[in-house]
CSV table of C-alpha atoms in Angstrom, one decimal:
chain,number,residue,atom,x,y,z
A,18,GLU,CA,100.2,24.0,-215.2
A,19,ALA,CA,100.4,21.1,-217.8
A,20,GLY,CA,103.8,19.7,-218.5
A,21,VAL,CA,105.5,19.2,-221.9
A,22,ALA,CA,103.7,16.4,-223.8
A,23,GLN,CA,105.2,14.1,-226.4
A,24,SER,CA,103.8,11.4,-228.3
A,25,PRO,CA,104.6,8.0,-228.8
A,26,ARG,CA,106.5,7.3,-225.5
A,27,TYR,CA,108.1,4.2,-227.7
A,28,LYS,CA,108.6,3.6,-231.2
A,29,ILE,CA,110.7,0.5,-233.0
A,30,ILE,CA,111.1,0.9,-236.7
A,31,GLU,CA,113.4,-0.8,-239.3
A,32,LYS,CA,116.6,1.1,-240.4
A,33,ARG,CA,115.5,3.0,-243.7
A,34,GLN,CA,112.0,3.7,-242.6
A,35,SER,CA,110.6,7.0,-241.6
A,36,VAL,CA,109.3,8.2,-237.9
A,37,ALA,CA,107.7,11.1,-236.9
A,38,PHE,CA,107.6,12.7,-232.8
A,39,TRP,CA,105.2,14.7,-231.7
A,40,CYS,CA,105.8,17.5,-228.9
A,41,ASN,CA,103.1,20.3,-227.5
A,42,PRO,CA,105.0,22.7,-225.0
A,43,ILE,CA,103.6,24.5,-222.0
A,44,SER,CA,101.0,27.0,-223.4
A,45,GLY,CA,102.5,30.4,-223.8
A,46,HIS,CA,106.2,29.0,-223.9
A,47,ALA,CA,107.6,30.7,-227.0
A,48,THR,CA,110.8,28.7,-227.4
A,49,LEU,CA,111.0,25.1,-228.0
A,50,TYR,CA,113.8,22.7,-228.3
A,51,TRP,CA,114.4,18.9,-229.6
A,52,TYR,CA,117.3,16.9,-228.2
A,53,GLN,CA,118.5,13.5,-228.9
A,54,GLN,CA,120.3,11.7,-225.8
A,55,ILE,CA,122.2,8.3,-226.6
A,56,LEU,CA,122.3,5.7,-224.1
A,57,GLY,CA,125.1,7.0,-221.5
A,58,GLN,CA,125.6,10.6,-223.0
A,59,GLY,CA,124.0,13.8,-222.2
A,60,PRO,CA,121.3,15.2,-224.2
A,61,LYS,CA,122.5,17.2,-227.5
A,62,LEU,CA,120.5,20.0,-228.9
A,63,LEU,CA,119.1,18.9,-232.6
A,64,ILE,CA,117.2,22.2,-233.3
A,65,GLN,CA,115.5,25.3,-231.4
A,66,PHE,CA,112.5,27.2,-232.4
A,67,GLN,CA,111.6,30.6,-231.2
A,68,ASN,CA,108.0,30.7,-232.1
A,69,ASN,CA,107.9,29.2,-235.3
A,70,GLY,CA,110.8,30.4,-236.6
A,71,VAL,CA,114.3,28.3,-236.4
A,72,VAL,CA,116.7,29.7,-234.0
A,73,ASP,CA,119.7,27.0,-234.4
A,74,ASP,CA,119.8,23.8,-236.4
A,75,SER,CA,123.6,23.8,-236.7
A,76,GLN,CA,123.7,19.9,-235.3
A,77,LEU,CA,120.7,18.6,-237.1
A,78,PRO,CA,121.7,16.1,-239.8
A,79,LYS,CA,119.6,18.0,-242.6
A,80,ASP,CA,119.7,15.1,-245.3
A,81,ARG,CA,117.5,12.9,-243.0
A,82,PHE,CA,116.0,15.0,-240.0
A,83,SER,CA,113.5,17.6,-240.4
A,84,ALA,CA,111.5,19.5,-237.7
A,85,GLU,CA,108.7,22.5,-238.0
A,86,ARG,CA,106.6,24.1,-235.5
A,87,LEU,CA,103.6,25.5,-237.4
A,88,LYS,CA,101.7,28.4,-235.8
A,89,GLY,CA,104.3,28.6,-232.8
A,90,VAL,CA,102.8,25.7,-231.0
A,91,ASP,CA,103.2,22.2,-231.5
A,92,SER,CA,106.2,20.7,-233.0
A,93,THR,CA,107.0,17.6,-235.3
A,94,LEU,CA,110.5,15.9,-235.6
A,95,LYS,CA,110.9,13.8,-238.5
A,96,ILE,CA,113.7,11.1,-239.6
A,97,GLN,CA,113.8,9.9,-243.1
A,98,PRO,CA,115.5,7.4,-243.9
A,99,ALA,CA,116.0,6.1,-240.6
A,100,LYS,CA,119.7,4.6,-239.5
A,101,LEU,CA,120.8,2.3,-236.6
A,102,GLU,CA,122.7,5.2,-234.9
A,103,ASP,CA,119.4,7.3,-234.7
A,104,SER,CA,118.4,4.8,-232.0
A,105,ALA,CA,118.0,7.4,-228.7
A,106,VAL,CA,115.6,9.2,-226.7
A,107,TYR,CA,114.2,12.2,-228.2
A,108,LEU,CA,113.4,15.1,-225.6
A,109,CYS,CA,111.4,18.2,-226.2
A,110,ALA,CA,111.6,20.8,-223.9
A,111,SER,CA,110.1,24.5,-223.7
A,112,SER,CA,111.0,27.8,-222.0
A,113,LEU,CA,108.9,31.0,-221.8
A,114,GLN,CA,111.4,33.2,-224.1
A,115,GLN,CA,114.8,33.5,-225.3
A,116,GLY,CA,115.9,35.5,-222.0
A,117,GLU,CA,114.7,32.6,-220.4
A,118,VAL,CA,115.9,33.1,-216.6
A,119,TYR,CA,114.3,30.1,-215.1
A,120,GLY,CA,115.5,27.5,-217.2
A,121,TYR,CA,113.8,24.6,-219.3
A,122,THR,CA,110.6,22.3,-218.7
A,123,PHE,CA,111.1,19.0,-220.3
A,124,GLY,CA,108.8,16.3,-221.4
A,125,SER,CA,109.1,12.5,-220.9
A,126,GLY,CA,111.0,11.7,-224.2
A,127,THR,CA,110.4,9.5,-226.8
A,128,ARG,CA,112.4,6.4,-226.9
A,129,LEU,CA,113.2,5.3,-230.7
A,130,THR,CA,114.8,2.0,-231.6
A,131,VAL,CA,116.0,1.1,-235.2
A,132,VAL,CA,116.5,-2.2,-235.8
B,12,LYS,CA,133.7,24.7,-227.9
B,13,GLN,CA,132.7,24.1,-224.5
B,14,GLU,CA,133.0,20.6,-223.1
B,15,VAL,CA,130.9,19.9,-219.6
B,16,THR,CA,132.4,17.1,-217.6
B,17,GLN,CA,131.0,15.0,-214.9
B,18,ILE,CA,132.6,13.1,-212.2
B,19,PRO,CA,132.4,10.2,-211.2
B,20,ALA,CA,130.2,8.8,-213.8
B,21,ALA,CA,128.7,6.4,-211.4
B,22,LEU,CA,128.6,6.7,-207.4
B,23,SER,CA,126.9,4.2,-204.9
B,24,VAL,CA,126.4,5.2,-201.2
B,25,PRO,CA,124.8,3.8,-198.3
B,26,GLU,CA,121.4,5.8,-197.0
B,27,GLY,CA,122.1,9.0,-195.0
B,28,GLU,CA,125.4,9.7,-196.4
B,29,ASN,CA,126.2,13.3,-197.7
B,30,LEU,CA,127.8,13.5,-200.9
B,31,VAL,CA,129.0,15.8,-203.6
B,32,LEU,CA,128.7,15.5,-207.4
B,33,ASN,CA,131.2,17.6,-209.6
B,34,CYS,CA,130.8,19.2,-212.9
B,35,SER,CA,133.6,21.2,-214.9
B,36,PHE,CA,133.0,23.3,-217.8
B,37,THR,CA,135.9,24.5,-220.3
B,38,ASP,CA,134.6,27.8,-221.4
B,39,SER,CA,134.3,30.3,-218.4
B,40,ALA,CA,131.9,32.5,-220.0
B,41,ILE,CA,128.4,31.1,-219.1
B,42,TYR,CA,125.2,32.5,-218.9
B,43,ASN,CA,124.0,30.0,-216.3
B,44,LEU,CA,124.4,26.4,-215.0
B,45,GLN,CA,121.3,23.9,-214.2
B,46,TRP,CA,121.4,20.8,-212.4
B,47,PHE,CA,118.9,18.1,-213.7
B,48,ARG,CA,117.7,14.9,-212.5
B,49,GLN,CA,116.9,12.3,-214.8
B,50,ASP,CA,115.1,8.8,-213.6
B,51,PRO,CA,115.1,6.1,-215.9
B,52,GLY,CA,113.0,6.0,-218.8
B,53,LYS,CA,111.7,9.5,-217.9
B,54,GLY,CA,112.4,13.1,-218.9
B,55,LEU,CA,114.8,16.0,-217.1
B,56,THR,CA,113.7,17.3,-214.0
B,57,SER,CA,114.9,21.0,-213.3
B,58,LEU,CA,116.7,20.9,-209.7
B,59,LEU,CA,118.7,24.2,-209.5
B,60,LEU,CA,120.0,27.0,-211.7
B,61,ILE,CA,122.3,29.3,-210.9
B,62,GLN,CA,122.8,32.5,-212.8
B,63,SER,CA,126.6,33.5,-213.8
B,64,SER,CA,126.4,36.0,-211.0
B,65,GLN,CA,125.5,33.8,-208.2
B,66,ARG,CA,127.5,31.6,-205.7
B,67,GLU,CA,125.1,29.3,-205.1
B,68,GLN,CA,121.4,28.0,-205.0
B,69,THR,CA,119.4,25.7,-202.4
B,70,SER,CA,116.8,23.7,-202.4
B,71,GLY,CA,115.9,21.2,-199.6
B,72,ARG,CA,118.6,18.9,-199.0
B,73,LEU,CA,120.3,20.1,-202.3
B,74,ASN,CA,122.9,22.8,-202.6
B,75,ALA,CA,124.7,23.8,-205.8
B,76,SER,CA,127.5,26.0,-206.0
B,77,LEU,CA,129.4,27.5,-208.9
B,78,ASP,CA,132.6,28.9,-209.6
B,79,LYS,CA,132.5,30.3,-213.0
B,80,SER,CA,136.2,31.6,-213.1
B,81,SER,CA,137.5,27.9,-212.4
B,82,GLY,CA,135.0,26.5,-214.6
B,83,ARG,CA,133.2,24.2,-211.6
B,84,SER,CA,130.3,23.4,-210.4
B,85,THR,CA,129.3,20.8,-207.5
B,86,LEU,CA,126.1,19.4,-206.6
B,87,TYR,CA,125.9,18.4,-202.6
B,88,ILE,CA,123.0,16.2,-201.5
B,89,ALA,CA,122.7,15.9,-197.6
B,90,ALA,CA,121.7,12.9,-196.2
B,91,SER,CA,121.0,10.9,-199.1
B,92,GLN,CA,118.1,8.6,-199.7
B,93,PRO,CA,117.1,5.3,-201.6
B,94,GLY,CA,114.7,8.2,-203.7
B,95,ASP,CA,117.6,9.8,-204.8
B,96,SER,CA,118.7,7.3,-206.8
B,97,ALA,CA,118.8,8.7,-210.5
B,98,THR,CA,121.2,10.1,-213.1
B,99,TYR,CA,122.0,13.9,-212.2
B,100,LEU,CA,123.0,16.1,-215.2
B,101,CYS,CA,124.7,19.3,-215.3
B,102,ALA,CA,124.2,21.7,-217.9
B,103,VAL,CA,125.6,25.3,-218.9
B,104,ARG,CA,124.1,28.1,-221.4
B,105,HIS,CA,126.6,30.7,-223.0
B,106,GLN,CA,123.8,33.6,-223.5
B,107,ALA,CA,120.3,34.0,-222.9
B,108,GLY,CA,118.2,32.2,-225.3
B,109,THR,CA,120.9,29.9,-226.4
B,110,ALA,CA,120.7,25.9,-226.1
B,111,LEU,CA,121.9,24.1,-223.1
B,112,ILE,CA,125.4,22.0,-223.0
B,113,PHE,CA,125.1,18.9,-221.0
B,114,GLY,CA,127.7,16.5,-219.5
B,115,LYS,CA,127.3,12.7,-219.6
B,116,GLY,CA,126.0,12.8,-216.1
B,117,THR,CA,126.5,10.7,-212.6
B,118,THR,CA,124.5,7.9,-211.9
B,119,LEU,CA,123.7,7.8,-208.2
B,120,SER,CA,122.4,4.6,-206.2
B,121,VAL,CA,121.8,5.1,-202.9
B,122,SER,CA,121.0,1.6,-200.7
B,123,SER,CA,118.8,1.1,-198.2
């Protein structure tokens, strides 16, 4: 089966600019996650979707970050305006359902550099 | 608040050596624990998943154990190879459907 697709792979922007990342999960996976991984750290959850509804966005900086999952398939994560501390790898993951036993599948990530 | 700690942060070994990576978590009420591998510039690859009712899981040269009551897990790698060089991440999940909480990882370097 095809994996979790993410684009772009790399992005360099200036602070205060806006940026958007795209994720296409594995077909049939109802649950989708966006994680932020800062260099030298483990991934940290930003937002979790179940189909097109938000399950957990408690760690999403809502003043600058937004995410949507239209039609319960693809998802977009946006940052506006970006800050230097947003430099990180943004990972998308999907799983079959909330009660997933077999774990997640991660995409390759988008590496964001804010200068 | 759950905290996941991985020791050591970095490890260098010669090829062929057996090694153990450690993971500890502060809240033992977990649903499952998962070990991942991350290569530079890449996403995460799932290695082993242990349900809270299980004690260990094995896949090839990898063996992961779980002692939920003491809040510990270990990843044992037998006969290490240069291709095992990567960062290994441990993550726990509190309930079905909740997100994974990750440690910072152990960066392994295996020299030939």
